[in-house]
PDB file of C-alpha atoms in Angstrom:
ATOM      1  CA  UNK A   1      35.958  58.518-240.031  1.00  0.00           C
ATOM      2  CA  UNK A   2      35.230  61.630-238.097  1.00  0.00           C
ATOM      3  CA  UNK A   3      38.612  63.148-237.097  1.00  0.00           C
ATOM      4  CA  UNK A   4      37.042  64.299-233.855  1.00  0.00           C
ATOM      5  CA  UNK A   5      36.260  60.799-232.955  1.00  0.00           C
ATOM      6  CA  UNK A   6      39.751  59.670-233.067  1.00  0.00           C
ATOM      7  CA  UNK A   7      40.931  62.011-230.321  1.00  0.00           C
ATOM      8  CA  UNK A   8      41.214  60.016-226.750  1.00  0.00           C
ATOM      9  CA  UNK A   9      38.437  61.464-224.304  1.00  0.00           C
ATOM     10  CA  UNK A  10      39.665  64.127-221.812  1.00  0.00           C
ATOM     11  CA  UNK A  11      40.040  62.489-218.221  1.00  0.00           C
ATOM     12  CA  UNK A  12      37.810  64.767-216.049  1.00  0.00           C
ATOM     13  CA  UNK A  13      40.634  64.437-213.413  1.00  0.00           C
ATOM     14  CA  UNK A  14      43.110  66.334-215.714  1.00  0.00           C
ATOM     15  CA  UNK A  15      40.464  69.340-216.520  1.00  0.00           C
ATOM     16  CA  UNK A  16      41.333  72.441-214.877  1.00  0.00           C
ATOM     17  CA  UNK A  17      37.818  73.437-214.042  1.00  0.00           C
ATOM     18  CA  UNK A  18      37.548  70.056-212.310  1.00  0.00           C
ATOM     19  CA  UNK A  19      40.559  70.656-210.335  1.00  0.00           C
ATOM     20  CA  UNK A  20      39.195  74.131-209.426  1.00  0.00           C
ATOM     21  CA  UNK A  21      35.884  72.469-208.312  1.00  0.00           C
ATOM     22  CA  UNK A  22      37.713  69.822-206.521  1.00  0.00           C
ATOM     23  CA  UNK A  23      39.664  72.196-204.219  1.00  0.00           C
ATOM     24  CA  UNK A  24      36.434  74.146-203.760  1.00  0.00           C
ATOM     25  CA  UNK A  25      34.639  70.743-202.457  1.00  0.00           C
ATOM     26  CA  UNK A  26      37.767  70.177-200.358  1.00  0.00           C
ATOM     27  CA  UNK A  27      37.510  73.723-198.821  1.00  0.00           C
ATOM     28  CA  UNK A  28      33.914  73.399-197.843  1.00  0.00           C
ATOM     29  CA  UNK A  29      34.350  69.757-196.536  1.00  0.00           C
ATOM     30  CA  UNK A  30      38.092  69.830-195.278  1.00  0.00           C
ATOM     31  CA  UNK A  31      38.426  66.337-197.056  1.00  0.00           C
ATOM     32  CA  UNK A  32      41.859  66.157-198.932  1.00  0.00           C
ATOM     33  CA  UNK A  33      43.501  69.136-197.494  1.00  0.00           C
ATOM     34  CA  UNK A  34      46.475  68.916-195.257  1.00  0.00           C
ATOM     35  CA  UNK A  35      46.687  70.704-192.337  1.00  0.00           C
ATOM     36  CA  UNK A  36      48.543  73.717-193.482  1.00  0.00           C
ATOM     37  CA  UNK A  37      45.882  74.022-196.195  1.00  0.00           C
ATOM     38  CA  UNK A  38      43.233  73.860-193.990  1.00  0.00           C
ATOM     39  CA  UNK A  39      44.636  76.748-191.964  1.00  0.00           C
ATOM     40  CA  UNK A  40      45.439  78.793-194.885  1.00  0.00           C
ATOM     41  CA  UNK A  41      41.996  78.278-196.073  1.00  0.00           C
ATOM     42  CA  UNK A  42      40.594  79.120-192.658  1.00  0.00           C
ATOM     43  CA  UNK A  43      42.843  82.404-192.647  1.00  0.00           C
ATOM     44  CA  UNK A  44      41.584  83.558-196.208  1.00  0.00           C
ATOM     45  CA  UNK A  45      37.863  83.199-195.047  1.00  0.00           C
ATOM     46  CA  UNK A  46      38.306  85.060-191.809  1.00  0.00           C
ATOM     47  CA  UNK A  47      40.102  87.822-193.597  1.00  0.00           C
ATOM     48  CA  UNK A  48      37.273  88.229-196.636  1.00  0.00           C
ATOM     49  CA  UNK A  49      34.569  88.174-193.922  1.00  0.00           C
ATOM     50  CA  UNK A  50      36.327  91.058-191.760  1.00  0.00           C
ATOM     51  CA  UNK A  51      36.905  93.079-194.839  1.00  0.00           C
ATOM     52  CA  UNK A  52      33.430  92.695-196.068  1.00  0.00           C
ATOM     53  CA  UNK A  53      31.891  93.523-192.531  1.00  0.00           C
ATOM     54  CA  UNK A  54      34.524  96.143-192.152  1.00  0.00           C
ATOM     55  CA  UNK A  55      33.343  98.008-195.513  1.00  0.00           C
ATOM     56  CA  UNK A  56      29.786  97.613-194.323  1.00  0.00           C
ATOM     57  CA  UNK A  57      30.428  99.175-190.791  1.00  0.00           C
ATOM     58  CA  UNK A  58      32.508 102.209-192.238  1.00  0.00           C
ATOM     59  CA  UNK A  59      29.409 103.043-194.488  1.00  0.00           C
ATOM     60  CA  UNK A  60      26.475 102.047-192.254  1.00  0.00           C
ATOM     61  CA  UNK A  61      27.223 101.560-188.649  1.00  0.00           C
ATOM     62  CA  UNK A  62      25.602 104.704-186.493  1.00  0.00           C
ATOM     63  CA  UNK A  63      28.571 104.462-184.253  1.00  0.00           C
ATOM     64  CA  UNK A  64      31.491 103.965-186.652  1.00  0.00           C
ATOM     65  CA  UNK A  65      30.196 106.596-189.055  1.00  0.00           C
ATOM     66  CA  UNK A  66      29.791 109.122-186.101  1.00  0.00           C
ATOM     67  CA  UNK A  67      33.121 108.495-184.757  1.00  0.00           C
ATOM     68  CA  UNK A  68      34.753 109.054-188.231  1.00  0.00           C
ATOM     69  CA  UNK A  69      32.978 112.249-188.690  1.00  0.00           C
ATOM     70  CA  UNK A  70      34.228 113.585-185.428  1.00  0.00           C
ATOM     71  CA  UNK A  71      37.617 112.320-186.132  1.00  0.00           C
ATOM     72  CA  UNK A  72      37.555 114.279-189.495  1.00  0.00           C
ATOM     73  CA  UNK A  73      36.267 117.325-187.720  1.00  0.00           C
ATOM     74  CA  UNK A  74      39.254 117.234-185.119  1.00  0.00           C
ATOM     75  CA  UNK A  75      41.770 117.077-187.933  1.00  0.00           C
ATOM     76  CA  UNK A  76      42.109 113.347-188.228  1.00  0.00           C
ATOM     77  CA  UNK A  77      40.984 111.685-191.184  1.00  0.00           C
ATOM     78  CA  UNK A  78      40.826 107.948-191.026  1.00  0.00           C
ATOM     79  CA  UNK A  79      41.112 106.313-194.441  1.00  0.00           C
ATOM     80  CA  UNK A  80      39.851 102.667-194.622  1.00  0.00           C
ATOM     81  CA  UNK A  81      43.543 101.422-195.351  1.00  0.00           C
ATOM     82  CA  UNK A  82      44.387 102.842-191.917  1.00  0.00           C
ATOM     83  CA  UNK A  83      42.128  99.909-190.447  1.00  0.00           C
ATOM     84  CA  UNK A  84      43.597  96.617-191.235  1.00  0.00           C
ATOM     85  CA  UNK A  85      42.103  93.040-190.894  1.00  0.00           C
ATOM     86  CA  UNK A  86      44.840  90.640-189.620  1.00  0.00           C
ATOM     87  CA  UNK A  87      45.175  87.447-187.714  1.00  0.00           C
ATOM     88  CA  UNK A  88      46.226  88.035-184.014  1.00  0.00           C
ATOM     89  CA  UNK A  89      46.227  85.811-180.933  1.00  0.00           C
ATOM     90  CA  UNK A  90      42.863  85.194-179.369  1.00  0.00           C
ATOM     91  CA  UNK A  91      43.273  87.168-176.412  1.00  0.00           C
ATOM     92  CA  UNK A  92      42.297  90.010-178.020  1.00  0.00           C
ATOM     93  CA  UNK A  93      39.885  91.511-180.878  1.00  0.00           C
ATOM     94  CA  UNK A  94      41.668  94.679-182.156  1.00  0.00           C
ATOM     95  CA  UNK A  95      44.186  97.236-181.383  1.00  0.00           C
ATOM     96  CA  UNK A  96      45.005 101.007-181.964  1.00  0.00           C
ATOM     97  CA  UNK A  97      48.527 102.304-182.967  1.00  0.00           C
ATOM     98  CA  UNK A  98      49.357 105.825-181.976  1.00  0.00           C
ATOM     99  CA  UNK A  99      50.865 106.174-185.695  1.00  0.00           C
ATOM    100  CA  UNK A 100      46.992 106.215-186.814  1.00  0.00           C
ATOM    101  CA  UNK A 101      46.388 102.531-187.317  1.00  0.00           C
ATOM    102  CA  UNK A 102      43.657 100.025-186.242  1.00  0.00           C
ATOM    103  CA  UNK A 103      43.856  96.416-186.427  1.00  0.00           C
ATOM    104  CA  UNK A 104      40.774  93.972-186.408  1.00  0.00           C
ATOM    105  CA  UNK A 105      41.687  90.655-185.232  1.00  0.00           C
ATOM    106  CA  UNK A 106      39.932  88.798-188.037  1.00  0.00           C
ATOM    107  CA  UNK A 107      39.718  85.468-186.284  1.00  0.00           C
ATOM    108  CA  UNK A 108      38.077  86.766-183.126  1.00  0.00           C
ATOM    109  CA  UNK A 109      34.748  88.041-184.252  1.00  0.00           C
ATOM    110  CA  UNK A 110      31.670  85.696-183.704  1.00  0.00           C
ATOM    111  CA  UNK A 111      29.248  88.327-185.537  1.00  0.00           C
ATOM    112  CA  UNK A 112      29.289  91.764-187.064  1.00  0.00           C
ATOM    113  CA  UNK A 113      28.105  93.549-183.896  1.00  0.00           C
ATOM    114  CA  UNK A 114      31.056  92.333-182.025  1.00  0.00           C
ATOM    115  CA  UNK A 115      33.478  93.827-184.749  1.00  0.00           C
ATOM    116  CA  UNK A 116      31.427  97.067-184.564  1.00  0.00           C
ATOM    117  CA  UNK A 117      31.782  97.414-180.898  1.00  0.00           C
ATOM    118  CA  UNK A 118      35.575  96.778-181.346  1.00  0.00           C
ATOM    119  CA  UNK A 119      36.012  99.043-184.170  1.00  0.00           C
ATOM    120  CA  UNK A 120      34.122 101.908-182.107  1.00  0.00           C
ATOM    121  CA  UNK A 121      36.420 101.063-178.944  1.00  0.00           C
ATOM    122  CA  UNK A 122      39.552 101.655-181.059  1.00  0.00           C
ATOM    123  CA  UNK A 123      38.076 104.707-182.802  1.00  0.00           C
ATOM    124  CA  UNK A 124      37.566 106.106-179.335  1.00  0.00           C
ATOM    125  CA  UNK A 125      41.124 105.428-178.573  1.00  0.00           C
ATOM    126  CA  UNK A 126      42.191 107.523-181.970  1.00  0.00           C
ATOM    127  CA  UNK A 127      40.046 110.291-181.077  1.00  0.00           C
ATOM    128  CA  UNK A 128      41.563 110.673-177.639  1.00  0.00           C
ATOM    129  CA  UNK A 129      44.850 110.420-179.222  1.00  0.00           C
ATOM    130  CA  UNK A 130      44.049 113.001-181.802  1.00  0.00           C
ATOM    131  CA  UNK A 131      42.109 115.447-179.656  1.00  0.00           C
ATOM    132  CA  UNK A 132      43.872 115.117-176.265  1.00  0.00           C
ATOM    133  CA  UNK A 133      47.333 114.187-177.195  1.00  0.00           C
ATOM    134  CA  UNK A 134      47.573 111.158-174.916  1.00  0.00           C
ATOM    135  CA  UNK A 135      50.787 109.951-173.537  1.00  0.00           C
ATOM    136  CA  UNK A 136      50.278 106.193-173.837  1.00  0.00           C
ATOM    137  CA  UNK A 137      53.368 105.565-171.282  1.00  0.00           C
ATOM    138  CA  UNK A 138      51.381 107.690-168.604  1.00  0.00           C
ATOM    139  CA  UNK A 139      49.427 105.169-167.002  1.00  0.00           C
ATOM    140  CA  UNK A 140      46.833 107.922-166.078  1.00  0.00           C
ATOM    141  CA  UNK A 141      46.446 108.947-169.763  1.00  0.00           C
ATOM    142  CA  UNK A 142      45.813 105.315-170.626  1.00  0.00           C
ATOM    143  CA  UNK A 143      43.569 104.406-168.185  1.00  0.00           C
ATOM    144  CA  UNK A 144      41.192 107.459-169.011  1.00  0.00           C
ATOM    145  CA  UNK A 145      41.116 106.413-172.651  1.00  0.00           C
ATOM    146  CA  UNK A 146      40.380 102.824-171.609  1.00  0.00           C
ATOM    147  CA  UNK A 147      37.672 103.947-169.421  1.00  0.00           C
ATOM    148  CA  UNK A 148      35.824 106.098-172.170  1.00  0.00           C
ATOM    149  CA  UNK A 149      36.555 103.308-174.870  1.00  0.00           C
ATOM    150  CA  UNK A 150      34.895 100.671-172.869  1.00  0.00           C
ATOM    151  CA  UNK A 151      32.086 102.940-171.834  1.00  0.00           C
ATOM    152  CA  UNK A 152      31.373 104.374-174.994  1.00  0.00           C
ATOM    153  CA  UNK A 153      31.588 101.670-177.485  1.00  0.00           C
ATOM    154  CA  UNK A 154      29.244  99.121-176.441  1.00  0.00           C
ATOM    155  CA  UNK A 155      31.793  96.479-175.030  1.00  0.00           C
ATOM    156  CA  UNK A 156      30.124  96.622-171.796  1.00  0.00           C
ATOM    157  CA  UNK A 157      26.342  96.193-172.662  1.00  0.00           C
ATOM    158  CA  UNK A 158      24.563  93.569-170.478  1.00  0.00           C
ATOM    159  CA  UNK A 159      24.407  90.783-173.054  1.00  0.00           C
ATOM    160  CA  UNK A 160      28.128  91.050-174.027  1.00  0.00           C
ATOM    161  CA  UNK A 161      29.121  90.730-170.318  1.00  0.00           C
ATOM    162  CA  UNK A 162      26.521  87.888-169.866  1.00  0.00           C
ATOM    163  CA  UNK A 163      28.323  86.147-172.596  1.00  0.00           C
ATOM    164  CA  UNK A 164      31.663  86.536-170.881  1.00  0.00           C
ATOM    165  CA  UNK A 165      30.284  84.993-167.768  1.00  0.00           C
ATOM    166  CA  UNK A 166      29.800  88.230-165.695  1.00  0.00           C
ATOM    167  CA  UNK A 167      26.295  88.836-164.302  1.00  0.00           C
ATOM    168  CA  UNK A 168      25.505  91.803-162.063  1.00  0.00           C
ATOM    169  CA  UNK A 169      22.237  93.489-161.335  1.00  0.00           C
ATOM    170  CA  UNK A 170      23.966  96.508-159.554  1.00  0.00           C
ATOM    171  CA  UNK A 171      26.209  99.227-161.712  1.00  0.00           C
ATOM    172  CA  UNK A 172      26.794  96.278-164.033  1.00  0.00           C
ATOM    173  CA  UNK A 173      28.076  98.980-166.763  1.00  0.00           C
ATOM    174  CA  UNK A 174      30.253 100.710-164.327  1.00  0.00           C
ATOM    175  CA  UNK A 175      31.931  97.286-162.926  1.00  0.00           C
ATOM    176  CA  UNK A 176      32.474  96.018-166.637  1.00  0.00           C
ATOM    177  CA  UNK A 177      34.192  99.346-167.671  1.00  0.00           C
ATOM    178  CA  UNK A 178      36.416  99.434-164.412  1.00  0.00           C
ATOM    179  CA  UNK A 179      37.462  95.796-164.899  1.00  0.00           C
ATOM    180  CA  UNK A 180      38.332  95.894-168.524  1.00  0.00           C
ATOM    181  CA  UNK A 181      40.282  99.223-168.143  1.00  0.00           C
ATOM    182  CA  UNK A 182      42.429  97.612-165.663  1.00  0.00           C
ATOM    183  CA  UNK A 183      43.039  94.617-167.394  1.00  0.00           C
ATOM    184  CA  UNK A 184      44.084  96.937-170.313  1.00  0.00           C
ATOM    185  CA  UNK A 185      46.529  99.079-168.210  1.00  0.00           C
ATOM    186  CA  UNK A 186      47.998  96.036-166.522  1.00  0.00           C
ATOM    187  CA  UNK A 187      49.116  95.040-170.354  1.00  0.00           C
ATOM    188  CA  UNK A 188      50.931  98.447-170.713  1.00  0.00           C
ATOM    189  CA  UNK A 189      54.581  97.794-170.613  1.00  0.00           C
ATOM    190  CA  UNK A 190      55.114 100.617-168.298  1.00  0.00           C
ATOM    191  CA  UNK A 191      52.839  99.135-165.845  1.00  0.00           C
ATOM    192  CA  UNK A 192      54.488  97.143-163.030  1.00  0.00           C
ATOM    193  CA  UNK A 193      51.485  95.343-161.541  1.00  0.00           C
ATOM    194  CA  UNK A 194      47.954  95.028-161.324  1.00  0.00           C
ATOM    195  CA  UNK A 195      47.824  97.257-158.168  1.00  0.00           C
ATOM    196  CA  UNK A 196      49.221 100.205-160.077  1.00  0.00           C
ATOM    197  CA  UNK A 197      46.942  99.678-162.879  1.00  0.00           C
ATOM    198  CA  UNK A 198      44.051  99.534-160.396  1.00  0.00           C
ATOM    199  CA  UNK A 199      45.371 102.823-158.779  1.00  0.00           C
ATOM    200  CA  UNK A 200      45.641 104.549-162.119  1.00  0.00           C
ATOM    201  CA  UNK A 201      41.980 103.815-163.183  1.00  0.00           C
ATOM    202  CA  UNK A 202      40.687 104.646-159.611  1.00  0.00           C
ATOM    203  CA  UNK A 203      42.467 108.184-159.876  1.00  0.00           C
ATOM    204  CA  UNK A 204      40.732 109.218-162.969  1.00  0.00           C
ATOM    205  CA  UNK A 205      37.545 107.553-162.749  1.00  0.00           C
ATOM    206  CA  UNK A 206      35.400 110.276-161.869  1.00  0.00           C
ATOM    207  CA  UNK A 207      36.311 112.445-164.817  1.00  0.00           C
ATOM    208  CA  UNK A 208      36.750 110.128-167.618  1.00  0.00           C
ATOM    209  CA  UNK A 209      33.819 107.897-166.784  1.00  0.00           C
ATOM    210  CA  UNK A 210      31.470 111.306-166.979  1.00  0.00           C
ATOM    211  CA  UNK A 211      33.400 112.335-170.159  1.00  0.00           C
ATOM    212  CA  UNK A 212      31.592 111.120-173.237  1.00  0.00           C
ATOM    213  CA  UNK A 213      32.749 113.183-175.955  1.00  0.00           C
ATOM    214  CA  UNK A 214      32.137 113.230-178.780  1.00  0.00           C
ATOM    215  CA  UNK A 215      28.784 111.367-177.966  1.00  0.00           C
ATOM    216  CA  UNK A 216      26.044 113.240-175.859  1.00  0.00           C
ATOM    217  CA  UNK A 217      25.846 110.196-173.589  1.00  0.00           C
ATOM    218  CA  UNK A 218      26.918 106.780-173.248  1.00  0.00           C
ATOM    219  CA  UNK A 219      26.183 105.112-176.496  1.00  0.00           C
TER     220      UNK A 219
END
């Protein structure tokens, strides 16, 4: 009798490779996973995609590479580890911390172009902080950087505004930059109300909207 024939057959359900395949199938289909497992898998997928897009943008995006170059020339080197993909609430797509870090809200991006605009926006804030020593508690300082970041990053291009439900055929770019700057300044803890945010934006509008540094013109 062949000794091998006396061994009981392996139950596929007990095979490690089968279990891995089963879990992968569950990830794809969502069947057989608990709500917590589905949420965890969704966050992992979003994080991997964010990291992949981040790497591609840091190497190949004209606006991102340009900003990184000028940050370096200004004495502010930005390593990729200072740009962090993380889950955030869905009211924002990114953020800048004066300590020298940028957060990309990994679940907020519908495509890589949206992430590119967001990263460029935050790099403009970083450039302003490095070059001009911005006091983020000063509403006028904050307003100026928001005007520049919204104007220079691509955040206010026509199709992006159309997707938000804003349509204008006259000074669309300026209207978008102003609206989004006011919203950002209003979220500043030092801002008492919307009127103060609007006033800060209006007071610096002319000089800051016309300041395209380090770009030669609005990107």
